[in-house]
Amino acid sequence: MSEPDALEDRELTELLEAVANRDVSATQQERLAERLAADPDARAEFIQATAFEAMLAYEFPVADARVASSALDVSDPEPHARKWGATRTGWFSVVVGVVILLVGWVAFQTHHGTPDNAADVVGRFADLSDSRWMDPATQVLSGDAIRTGQRIELSSGSVEVLFNTGARLRIVGPTIVEPRTDNSVYLTLGEVHLVAETPESKGFTVVTPTSKFVDISTAFSARVSPDGLSRLNVSEGEVDVVLEGTERSPRLRAGETLYVEPGEGQVMTRIEEGDGTADFRFPTIQPPSREDYADQSLGHTTIRVAQGRLRYQPGQSGPAAVLLDGRGQSQQDAPGESAFFQDRAYGSFLVDLGEAVTVSRVNSYSWHQHLIDPTHRTRAQQRFTLYGFSGDELPDLTLLPDESGWTRIARVNSDHFFKVRELLDRPAQQACSITSAGGDIGRFRYLLWEVKRNTFFGEFDVFVSPSRAARSTKGE
Amino acid sequence: MNTDQNSPADTIRQISLHQASLLAYILALHPDRSEAQDILQETNVVLWQKIGEFRPGTNFRAWAFRIAYLQTLAHFKRTKRSHWLGFSTELIETLADEAEPLLTDLEQRQRALRHCVEKLPAQDRDIVRAHYESEQPLAELSARLGRSVGALKQVLFRVRRTLRACIEIQLTEGAGDV
């Protein structure tokens, strides 16, 4: 059910709109039937449009007694959609009830497992906004003390904690966080926002399951997803990212965001907005390169579509090979210079590096903005999962990568990254750079981009460790 | 009629769960909202009557879609009318085959739509509500709302486009991949 876009088929759009408005002329009827009989894409779009109409019809049921006479319960005078909702609500209530009981039990166990007065007061609750707690018995008032080791389990709303050092930590539910010292917390799950403006609060540390975020000055946000993925967003000043087992500490500056995957690979994902020109300039990520290991000019690497098919009409995608040609698109809406899948029929790109090499960085670039409608940038979003495989014998590509021997390297969703809520929130030109705090992402022969959007990708760059790259340029 | 495996509660739950998908499927075959609602009601009756023929463990949705398809054809026969858009039986059959795999996440989309509708400006929401709840022809609705038919079409086009974009964003937000 994709939104109309730069490549939209205007005739089909008009025909579908006429159907939705029940305002179809005889000529339009004939033309629609012709189009649908001849074109599978038109049929898919027609089905999606009618499904959307069905949802609207469900949302706004006809104010008419005829619709109320549902076969499920003819005695019920409620409109059909309400009846459906009520049935669903009944079952949903049971599930919610069970979940509440479970959460309450876990919270009870956790709360009663924590020794009272285990440590010193490190701060106080300063502000509570619509706060609800995982343990309904929890009662917190502004000014209440917080001690080290005290788990704060916020179900919804937000609370602010004022540390003795002057650091202010806003906790947004659902979150589980625990002060470790008077200037650090352990974030198990959820989201916190830190402002550390006093000298004493410098160095405030948020520890997550994958990393430590150490404040250098002022403000940052940290988020831990249920699957262990950590996110750091620096709004002011600088923050060091400390990862276990490595001495390298990437430093993020204001406006920068980083994801850290769980696991030993210490994979980090950085996504940035470009300058919207054919130069593809980004704040820290380099433009598309002709000097990466996978560039077609070096002859090491091939690329093909592993699953799905590239869009062929209207607005035909370029071949997958455009992703290794060392450049992005020349303009904002250039389907022939992009590689992209059919709407809602996503797929995967397979890169064969020729032999197993040590991959240190993988960059991907996208660019899309409608020539007339500046709000329409749907195909700029990058949403994919990157996998690697080191063996020579390729796994069965019809199986799920997670179940067929591939190593999941990173998950990317740039709309989440940019917090897209309105159409203009989504940058038209984007770059994603996947690296590892340890220096190398891993040793792989194959890379698989499992793509979940019809993104206008312009380039994939794969960099290998310097020693391997040096050997390759000498003709090895 | 109902076996032990298909208790009345289970049957109601199964049928209820698939109402949105069934309506979408029927609309794909016969995009007339009013008649599609009728066909859905008829389909529900048949599902209820024939639940004993459904084999537990097989795909209820696919079974229900097949019955909806047959009921749509039966509707044309019974009303002695052809498809209002002039679709041939072959085209309806093709659409029936192709619609099933495309209508997989309507529950999620319906939830997202509800949220998106709430975010519409009140004036737009009122127009959409009037259009869908009254099912009046655009000419009548435009007279009632004091707008030209062209202006009404523009509003509906813009709102549909906005809602579809909003649904995609909502689904992305809730996808939980990152």
XYZ file of C-alpha atoms in Angstrom:
654
model
C 0.000 0.000 0.000
C 2.680 2.446 -0.987
C 1.949 6.097 -1.375
C 1.845 7.625 -4.845
C 5.305 8.688 -5.906
C 7.405 10.222 -8.588
C 6.960 7.164 -10.724
C 3.281 6.919 -10.226
C 1.154 6.004 -13.138
C -1.039 9.074 -13.411
C -3.706 7.389 -15.489
C -4.017 4.538 -13.019
C -4.049 6.946 -10.079
C -6.928 8.855 -11.638
C -8.834 5.673 -12.393
C -8.422 4.383 -8.854
C -9.450 7.713 -7.412
C -12.573 7.647 -9.566
C -13.408 4.168 -8.261
C -12.904 5.309 -4.674
C -15.212 8.263 -5.280
C -17.754 6.046 -7.055
C -17.588 8.482 -9.897
C -16.412 6.389 -12.835
C -17.367 7.169 -16.408
C -18.047 4.420 -18.942
C -14.784 5.231 -20.698
C -12.896 4.991 -17.409
C -14.543 1.663 -16.608
C -13.458 0.244 -19.914
C -9.944 1.592 -19.568
C -9.567 0.291 -16.008
C -10.651 -3.199 -17.032
C -8.144 -3.101 -19.898
C -5.335 -1.945 -17.657
C -6.042 -4.556 -15.010
C -6.329 -7.363 -17.513
C -2.958 -6.487 -19.053
C -0.778 -5.307 -16.180
C 0.030 -7.229 -12.958
C 1.450 -4.096 -11.325
C -1.779 -2.260 -12.009
C -3.708 -5.123 -10.430
C -1.466 -5.010 -7.366
C -2.004 -1.276 -7.053
C -5.741 -1.734 -7.549
C -5.880 -4.377 -4.803
C -3.910 -2.156 -2.455
C -6.134 0.812 -3.194
C -9.303 -1.183 -2.579
C -7.839 -2.564 0.630
C -7.229 1.000 1.753
C -10.835 1.815 0.881
C -11.927 -1.185 2.932
C -10.038 0.147 5.924
C -11.659 3.555 5.567
C -15.047 1.904 5.196
C -14.318 0.039 8.398
C -13.218 3.169 10.156
C -16.328 5.076 9.058
C -19.103 2.493 8.848
C -22.217 3.468 6.979
C -24.787 5.015 9.303
C -27.403 2.579 8.100
C -29.330 -0.188 9.818
C -28.541 -2.579 6.960
C -24.917 -2.775 7.984
C -25.839 -3.439 11.566
C -27.466 -6.775 10.822
C -24.328 -8.808 11.185
C -24.515 -12.514 10.676
C -22.528 -12.998 13.847
C -25.236 -11.623 16.066
C -28.352 -10.371 14.379
C -29.821 -9.163 17.650
C -27.006 -6.712 18.224
C -27.981 -3.240 17.078
C -24.406 -1.961 17.165
C -22.734 -1.017 13.885
C -20.764 -3.843 12.428
C -17.353 -2.320 12.931
C -18.056 -1.667 16.556
C -19.091 -5.259 17.066
C -15.879 -6.433 15.473
C -13.942 -4.079 17.697
C -15.769 -5.257 20.780
C -14.961 -8.887 20.069
C -11.349 -8.028 19.537
C -11.354 -5.920 22.662
C -12.648 -8.818 24.707
C -9.800 -11.073 23.719
C -7.331 -8.279 23.884
C -8.408 -7.561 27.437
C -7.623 -11.128 28.443
C -4.150 -10.897 26.945
C -3.538 -7.515 28.534
C -4.708 -8.859 31.864
C -2.253 -11.737 31.711
C 0.563 -9.405 30.721
C -0.248 -7.031 33.558
C -0.195 -9.907 36.013
C 3.149 -11.101 34.696
C 4.692 -7.646 34.732
C 3.369 -7.062 38.219
C 4.842 -10.343 39.420
C 8.241 -9.576 37.878
C 8.198 -6.090 39.352
C 7.225 -7.468 42.739
C 10.069 -9.985 42.623
C 12.550 -7.346 41.547
C 11.427 -4.817 44.108
C 11.513 -7.228 46.983
C 14.830 -8.654 45.873
C 16.557 -5.321 46.379
C 17.931 -4.752 49.854
C 16.603 -1.655 51.577
C 19.060 1.130 52.297
C 21.679 -0.664 50.222
C 23.554 2.459 49.320
C 23.761 6.196 49.643
C 21.381 8.714 48.196
C 22.667 9.835 44.804
C 19.837 12.114 43.800
C 16.162 12.931 43.988
C 13.101 12.736 41.823
C 12.551 16.264 40.600
C 9.666 16.132 38.185
C 7.025 13.534 37.381
C 4.829 13.762 34.337
C 1.991 11.268 33.867
C 4.298 8.665 35.353
C 3.066 5.108 35.804
C 5.148 2.333 37.272
C 5.580 -1.285 36.352
C 4.766 -2.136 39.945
C 1.386 -0.486 40.566
C 2.216 -0.355 44.274
C 5.103 2.017 43.633
C 4.523 5.488 44.996
C 6.966 8.210 44.149
C 6.724 11.900 44.914
C 8.823 14.781 43.749
C 11.721 15.146 46.187
C 11.938 11.453 47.075
C 15.499 10.148 47.373
C 17.145 7.734 44.970
C 19.926 5.408 46.073
C 22.524 3.446 44.191
C 21.206 0.064 43.160
C 17.602 1.223 43.205
C 15.901 0.086 40.026
C 13.633 2.670 38.477
C 10.980 0.820 36.488
C 8.827 3.295 34.684
C 5.938 1.948 32.649
C 4.835 5.165 30.928
C 5.114 8.928 31.224
C 8.376 10.495 32.266
C 10.281 11.401 35.401
C 13.304 13.580 35.916
C 16.020 12.695 38.355
C 18.324 15.381 39.711
C 21.649 13.851 40.707
C 23.758 15.303 43.498
C 26.387 16.157 40.898
C 23.916 18.427 39.118
C 23.276 16.009 36.247
C 19.638 15.897 35.188
C 18.373 12.621 33.800
C 14.946 12.457 32.193
C 13.579 8.945 32.005
C 10.914 8.181 29.422
C 8.746 5.109 29.980
C 8.832 2.241 29.417
C 12.338 2.190 30.849
C 14.351 0.254 33.397
C 17.365 2.153 34.703
C 19.450 1.924 37.838
C 21.920 4.402 39.369
C 25.316 2.726 39.800
C 27.177 5.650 41.340
C 26.394 9.295 41.922
C 27.417 9.968 38.319
C 26.428 6.876 36.352
C 23.434 4.704 35.566
C 22.862 1.309 33.992
C 20.194 1.426 31.299
C 18.684 -2.018 30.830
C 15.884 -0.981 28.543
C 14.252 2.186 27.333
C 15.235 5.776 26.879
C 16.965 8.456 28.941
C 17.993 12.021 28.194
C 20.914 13.519 30.062
C 21.864 17.128 30.626
C 25.168 17.501 32.426
C 26.056 21.162 32.654
C 27.840 21.374 35.999
C 31.568 20.651 36.400
C 30.747 17.850 38.875
C 28.545 16.077 36.376
C 31.165 15.987 33.644
C 31.877 12.386 32.794
C 28.372 11.189 33.631
C 28.147 7.711 32.170
C 25.208 5.755 30.803
C 26.112 2.077 30.632
C 24.047 -0.076 28.279
C 24.242 -3.812 27.574
C 26.512 -3.087 24.602
C 28.444 0.030 25.505
C 29.210 2.926 27.789
C 28.305 6.453 26.779
C 30.510 8.925 28.638
C 29.493 12.554 28.647
C 32.189 15.047 27.835
C 29.948 18.067 28.011
C 26.273 18.971 28.061
C 23.538 16.724 26.601
C 22.774 13.366 25.015
C 20.070 10.731 24.775
C 20.497 6.985 25.044
C 18.055 4.274 24.136
C 18.182 0.509 24.512
C 15.709 -1.611 22.529
C 14.353 -4.898 23.861
C 16.697 -6.769 21.497
C 19.744 -5.070 23.019
C 20.412 -2.530 20.306
C 21.743 0.687 21.830
C 21.319 4.128 20.350
C 23.166 7.294 21.260
C 22.128 10.738 20.100
C 24.205 13.755 21.041
C 22.245 16.989 21.160
C 24.947 19.239 22.618
C 28.651 18.877 23.265
C 30.487 15.579 22.870
C 30.199 12.008 24.084
C 32.707 9.173 24.058
C 31.465 5.711 23.207
C 33.409 3.077 25.150
C 33.049 -0.522 24.034
C 34.279 -3.497 25.973
C 37.492 -5.092 24.766
C 38.668 -2.203 22.670
C 40.693 0.854 23.435
C 39.087 2.811 20.635
C 36.435 5.226 21.835
C 34.579 6.913 19.017
C 33.644 10.453 19.990
C 30.297 11.772 18.836
C 29.580 15.444 18.493
C 26.347 17.446 18.588
C 23.838 16.279 16.008
C 25.442 12.873 15.584
C 23.782 9.561 16.305
C 25.154 6.063 16.547
C 23.680 2.592 16.892
C 25.610 -0.195 18.598
C 24.520 -3.750 17.850
C 24.605 -6.359 20.628
C 27.170 -9.124 20.316
C 30.919 -9.436 20.046
C 31.229 -7.660 16.722
C 30.637 -4.245 18.294
C 29.081 -3.105 15.075
C 28.165 0.542 14.910
C 25.834 2.220 12.445
C 25.989 5.863 11.584
C 23.425 7.529 9.335
C 23.694 11.053 7.981
C 21.829 13.524 5.818
C 23.537 14.676 2.634
C 23.782 18.107 1.089
C 21.267 17.146 -1.597
C 23.672 17.565 -4.490
C 25.295 15.137 -6.900
C 28.475 15.518 -4.814
C 26.872 13.506 -1.995
C 28.582 15.422 0.808
C 27.863 14.272 4.378
C 29.045 15.559 7.754
C 31.432 12.657 8.433
C 30.628 9.855 5.984
C 32.638 10.094 2.810
C 30.890 10.428 -0.569
C 30.451 7.368 -2.812
C 33.873 6.000 -3.623
C 35.607 4.483 -6.615
C 38.353 3.209 -4.337
C 36.496 0.731 -2.221
C 37.194 -2.968 -2.555
C 33.847 -3.669 -4.212
C 34.152 -1.033 -6.910
C 33.513 -2.589 -10.291
C 36.672 -1.018 -11.727
C 38.798 -3.308 -9.532
C 37.094 -6.421 -10.838
C 36.937 -8.277 -7.486
C 33.258 -8.058 -6.970
C 29.945 -8.900 -8.567
C 26.436 -7.963 -7.519
C 23.057 -9.406 -8.364
C 19.499 -9.501 -7.142
C 19.142 -12.542 -4.906
C 15.431 -12.270 -4.113
C 12.641 -10.167 -5.603
C 12.828 -8.191 -8.774
C 13.794 -4.678 -9.617
C 11.022 -2.397 -10.721
C 10.608 -2.434 -14.482
C 7.683 -0.096 -15.030
C 6.724 2.631 -14.822
C 10.082 4.276 -14.206
C 12.486 1.456 -14.684
C 15.174 0.719 -12.123
C 18.766 0.628 -13.278
C 20.570 -2.722 -12.995
C 22.056 -3.824 -9.683
C 25.497 -3.030 -11.124
C 24.853 0.711 -10.667
C 25.494 0.096 -6.982
C 29.166 -0.645 -7.608
C 29.948 2.052 -10.175
C 31.630 4.387 -7.727
C 29.054 7.161 -7.826
C 25.624 8.078 -6.588
C 22.807 9.478 -8.694
C 23.282 12.676 -10.685
C 19.922 14.103 -9.610
C 17.261 13.732 -6.964
C 14.865 11.554 -8.949
C 16.934 9.330 -11.223
C 15.396 5.845 -11.392
C 17.765 4.631 -14.129
C 20.783 5.482 -11.982
C 19.286 3.758 -8.950
C 18.572 0.147 -8.116
C 15.214 -0.396 -6.421
C 12.607 -3.066 -5.975
C 8.948 -3.177 -6.883
C 6.591 -1.480 -4.436
C 5.821 -3.732 -1.476
C 7.668 -6.602 -3.101
C 11.040 -6.080 -1.561
C 14.085 -8.212 -2.113
C 17.779 -8.599 -1.551
C 21.059 -7.697 -3.202
C 23.914 -10.185 -3.090
C 27.497 -9.000 -3.335
C 30.204 -11.587 -4.018
C 33.606 -10.248 -3.022
C 35.318 -13.114 -4.863
C 36.973 -14.529 -1.758
C 36.655 -14.106 1.996
C 38.135 -10.760 3.013
C 38.168 -8.797 6.231
C 35.475 -6.168 5.891
C 35.975 -3.002 7.888
C 33.254 -0.693 6.618
C 30.123 -0.862 4.482
C 28.474 2.309 3.191
C 25.192 2.689 1.355
C 23.776 5.794 -0.288
C 20.259 6.774 -1.328
C 18.649 9.817 -2.916
C 15.064 10.510 -3.849
C 12.842 13.540 -3.959
C 9.927 14.108 -6.291
C 10.729 16.759 -8.870
C 7.563 18.727 -8.116
C 6.468 17.649 -4.661
C 9.325 18.334 -2.207
C 7.583 16.467 0.584
C 7.694 13.235 -1.345
C 10.920 11.427 -0.502
C 9.599 7.965 0.139
C 12.366 6.165 -1.684
C 15.140 7.879 0.238
C 14.517 5.820 3.346
C 17.081 3.101 3.947
C 15.642 0.108 5.681
C 17.560 -3.100 5.407
C 19.361 -5.832 7.273
C 22.944 -6.558 6.244
C 24.253 -10.111 6.477
C 27.675 -11.623 5.806
C 28.818 -15.138 4.917
C 32.439 -16.286 4.849
C 32.205 -19.661 3.085
C 32.542 -20.207 -0.637
C 29.395 -22.261 -1.000
C 26.496 -19.887 -0.906
C 23.610 -20.796 1.447
C 20.208 -21.513 -0.044
C 18.908 -18.037 -0.774
C 15.296 -19.112 -0.563
C 15.738 -19.674 3.182
C 15.672 -16.948 5.789
C 19.212 -15.588 6.239
C 18.932 -15.877 10.031
C 18.241 -19.585 9.630
C 20.678 -20.478 6.874
C 24.124 -19.668 8.197
C 24.393 -15.953 7.489
C 25.835 -13.646 10.144
C 23.611 -10.697 10.831
C 25.808 -7.616 10.771
C 23.454 -4.684 11.230
C 19.880 -3.519 11.013
C 19.170 -0.159 9.502
C 16.021 1.899 9.552
C 16.800 5.478 8.691
C 13.240 6.680 9.384
C 13.696 5.628 13.000
C 17.062 7.245 13.019
C 15.767 10.582 11.775
C 12.588 10.215 13.870
C 10.429 10.750 10.810
C 6.910 11.750 11.751
C 6.118 14.180 8.984
C 7.098 13.737 5.369
C 9.592 16.582 5.473
C 11.409 14.967 8.405
C 12.887 12.417 6.022
C 16.098 13.633 4.370
C 16.045 13.184 0.603
C 19.675 12.148 0.495
C 21.060 9.714 3.033
C 24.198 7.745 3.745
C 24.586 4.847 6.115
C 27.986 3.710 7.332
C 28.442 0.425 9.173
C 31.719 -0.060 11.045
C 33.021 -1.836 14.124
C 34.583 -0.403 17.247
C 37.090 -3.242 17.016
C 38.186 -2.117 13.550
C 36.855 -5.033 11.515
C 33.251 -6.038 11.064
C 34.195 -9.590 10.146
C 35.579 -11.830 7.465
C 33.135 -12.425 4.632
C 32.995 -13.444 1.007
C 29.326 -12.629 0.505
C 27.288 -9.680 1.713
C 23.513 -9.724 1.540
C 21.351 -6.606 1.785
C 17.846 -7.725 2.688
C 15.949 -4.612 1.670
C 12.548 -3.771 3.129
C 11.733 -0.646 1.170
C 11.778 0.358 -2.473
C 14.752 2.596 -1.757
C 16.520 4.428 -4.569
C 19.960 3.092 -3.695
C 22.726 4.779 -5.662
C 25.870 3.104 -4.377
C 27.218 0.411 -2.059
C 30.842 0.734 -0.938
C 32.681 -2.064 0.842
C 36.017 -1.339 2.464
C 38.376 -4.033 3.678
C 41.178 -3.896 6.216
C 44.135 -1.833 4.939
C 46.508 -4.787 4.614
C 44.062 -6.692 2.422
C 43.318 -3.633 0.335
C 47.037 -3.010 -0.198
C 47.539 -6.579 -1.409
C 44.586 -6.338 -3.719
C 45.822 -3.194 -5.419
C 49.125 -4.937 -6.097
C 47.266 -7.405 -8.209
C 46.950 -10.269 -5.776
C -22.727 -28.258 12.449
C -19.885 -27.311 14.713
C -17.378 -29.881 15.754
C -15.557 -29.944 19.058
C -12.558 -28.387 17.390
C -14.723 -25.538 16.086
C -16.605 -24.319 19.117
C -18.989 -21.386 18.635
C -16.574 -19.142 20.522
C -13.686 -20.178 18.283
C -15.764 -19.687 15.194
C -16.864 -16.226 16.223
C -13.303 -15.330 17.083
C -11.952 -16.602 13.761
C -14.601 -14.861 11.715
C -14.255 -11.645 13.693
C -10.497 -11.613 13.336
C -10.714 -11.693 9.565
C -13.474 -9.167 8.975
C -11.189 -6.383 7.786
C -9.258 -8.707 5.488
C -12.437 -10.207 4.104
C -13.937 -6.835 3.354
C -10.728 -5.748 1.632
C -10.693 -8.937 -0.379
C -14.315 -8.561 -1.460
C -13.740 -4.923 -2.357
C -10.848 -5.982 -4.574
C -13.267 -8.182 -6.495
C -16.190 -5.800 -6.388
C -15.174 -2.273 -5.404
C -18.624 -1.106 -4.414
C -18.564 -0.445 -0.687
C -22.270 -0.861 -0.146
C -22.579 -4.126 -2.034
C -19.284 -5.378 -0.634
C -20.751 -4.999 2.851
C -23.716 -7.091 1.737
C -21.435 -9.758 0.326
C -19.452 -9.749 3.548
C -22.598 -10.395 5.555
C -23.544 -13.220 3.224
C -20.027 -14.609 3.489
C -20.231 -14.495 7.296
C -23.472 -16.494 7.198
C -21.887 -19.139 4.964
C -18.746 -19.288 7.101
C -20.906 -19.853 10.151
C -22.975 -22.524 8.428
C -20.035 -24.368 6.907
C -17.574 -24.127 9.777
C -17.901 -27.871 10.257
C -16.266 -28.330 6.865
C -13.224 -26.343 7.886
C -10.336 -28.587 8.879
C -8.594 -27.266 12.023
C -4.899 -26.754 11.430
C -5.396 -25.587 7.864
C -5.484 -21.965 6.785
C -8.751 -20.409 7.953
C -8.043 -17.176 6.127
C -7.524 -18.896 2.775
C -10.698 -20.916 3.324
C -12.678 -17.796 4.216
C -11.329 -15.938 1.176
C -12.403 -18.779 -1.076
C -15.926 -18.599 0.307
C -15.911 -14.814 -0.094
C -14.893 -15.273 -3.732
C -17.732 -17.709 -4.359
C -20.183 -15.448 -2.573
C -19.108 -12.522 -4.740
C -19.811 -14.522 -7.886
C -23.094 -15.720 -6.374
C -24.002 -12.114 -5.648
C -23.650 -11.185 -9.316
C -25.739 -14.165 -10.318
C -28.409 -13.500 -7.733
C -28.748 -9.805 -8.476
C -28.646 -10.604 -12.199
C -26.213 -7.789 -12.657
C -22.776 -7.743 -14.140
C -19.804 -6.226 -12.377
C -20.382 -2.488 -12.094
C -16.950 -1.801 -13.523
C -17.449 -4.296 -16.316
C -14.817 -6.733 -15.057
C -14.876 -10.108 -16.754
C -15.120 -13.322 -14.744
C -11.526 -14.089 -15.759
C -10.324 -10.767 -14.367
C -12.237 -11.286 -11.127
C -10.665 -14.711 -10.798
C -7.192 -13.290 -11.417
C -7.772 -10.569 -8.832
C -9.001 -13.198 -6.383
C -5.786 -15.172 -6.788
C -3.527 -12.161 -6.522
C -5.329 -10.398 -3.687
C -4.849 -13.061 -1.066
C -1.068 -12.762 -0.630
C -1.241 -8.969 -0.753
C -3.732 -8.607 2.094
C -1.616 -9.877 4.928
C -1.111 -7.029 7.376
C -4.450 -5.277 7.381
C -4.911 -5.559 11.137
C -1.768 -3.534 11.699
C -2.691 -1.128 8.959
C -6.155 -0.633 10.384
C -4.655 0.308 13.740
C -2.226 2.670 12.044
C -5.052 4.226 10.039
C -7.033 4.883 13.195
C -4.110 6.773 14.630
C -3.587 8.682 11.379
C -7.238 9.675 11.130
C -6.976 11.206 14.583
C -4.152 13.401 13.358
C -6.132 14.815 10.437
C -7.306 18.413 10.646
C -10.895 18.387 11.901
C -12.272 19.806 8.648
C -10.640 17.064 6.550
C -11.758 14.383 8.975
C -15.343 15.627 8.786
C -15.327 15.477 4.996
C -13.909 11.958 4.915
C -16.390 10.853 7.540
C -19.273 12.359 5.594
C -18.116 10.695 2.390
C -17.785 7.215 3.859
C -20.606 7.239 6.363
C -23.239 8.679 4.057
C -22.195 6.990 0.818
C -23.872 9.876 -0.958
C -22.790 10.568 -4.540
C -20.217 13.348 -4.665
C -22.693 15.744 -6.267
C -25.111 15.373 -3.352
C -22.369 15.527 -0.774
C -20.876 18.630 -2.331
C -24.242 20.372 -2.171
C -24.624 19.361 1.450
C -21.159 20.563 2.377
C -21.313 23.682 0.269
C -18.281 22.808 -1.838
C -17.849 22.122 -5.508
C -17.453 18.526 -6.661
C -13.962 19.362 -7.907
C -12.946 20.803 -4.550
C -14.334 17.754 -2.789
C -12.407 15.411 -5.054
C -9.234 17.340 -4.352
C -9.729 17.111 -0.607
C -10.435 13.377 -0.764
C -7.398 12.766 -2.980
C -5.144 14.756 -0.682
C -6.474 13.113 2.479
C -6.168 9.591 1.051
C -2.619 10.311 0.007
C -1.785 11.755 3.420
C -3.338 8.810 5.230
C -1.497 6.246 3.111
C 1.804 7.992 3.735
C 1.002 8.243 7.433
C 0.212 4.524 7.611
C 3.596 3.680 6.110
C 5.309 5.906 8.649
C 3.309 4.417 11.496
C 4.208 0.904 10.430
C 7.846 1.838 10.152
C 7.731 3.369 13.621
C 6.167 0.273 15.061
C 8.232 -2.228 13.147
C 10.765 -2.566 15.896
C 13.604 -3.486 13.602
C 15.698 -0.659 14.827
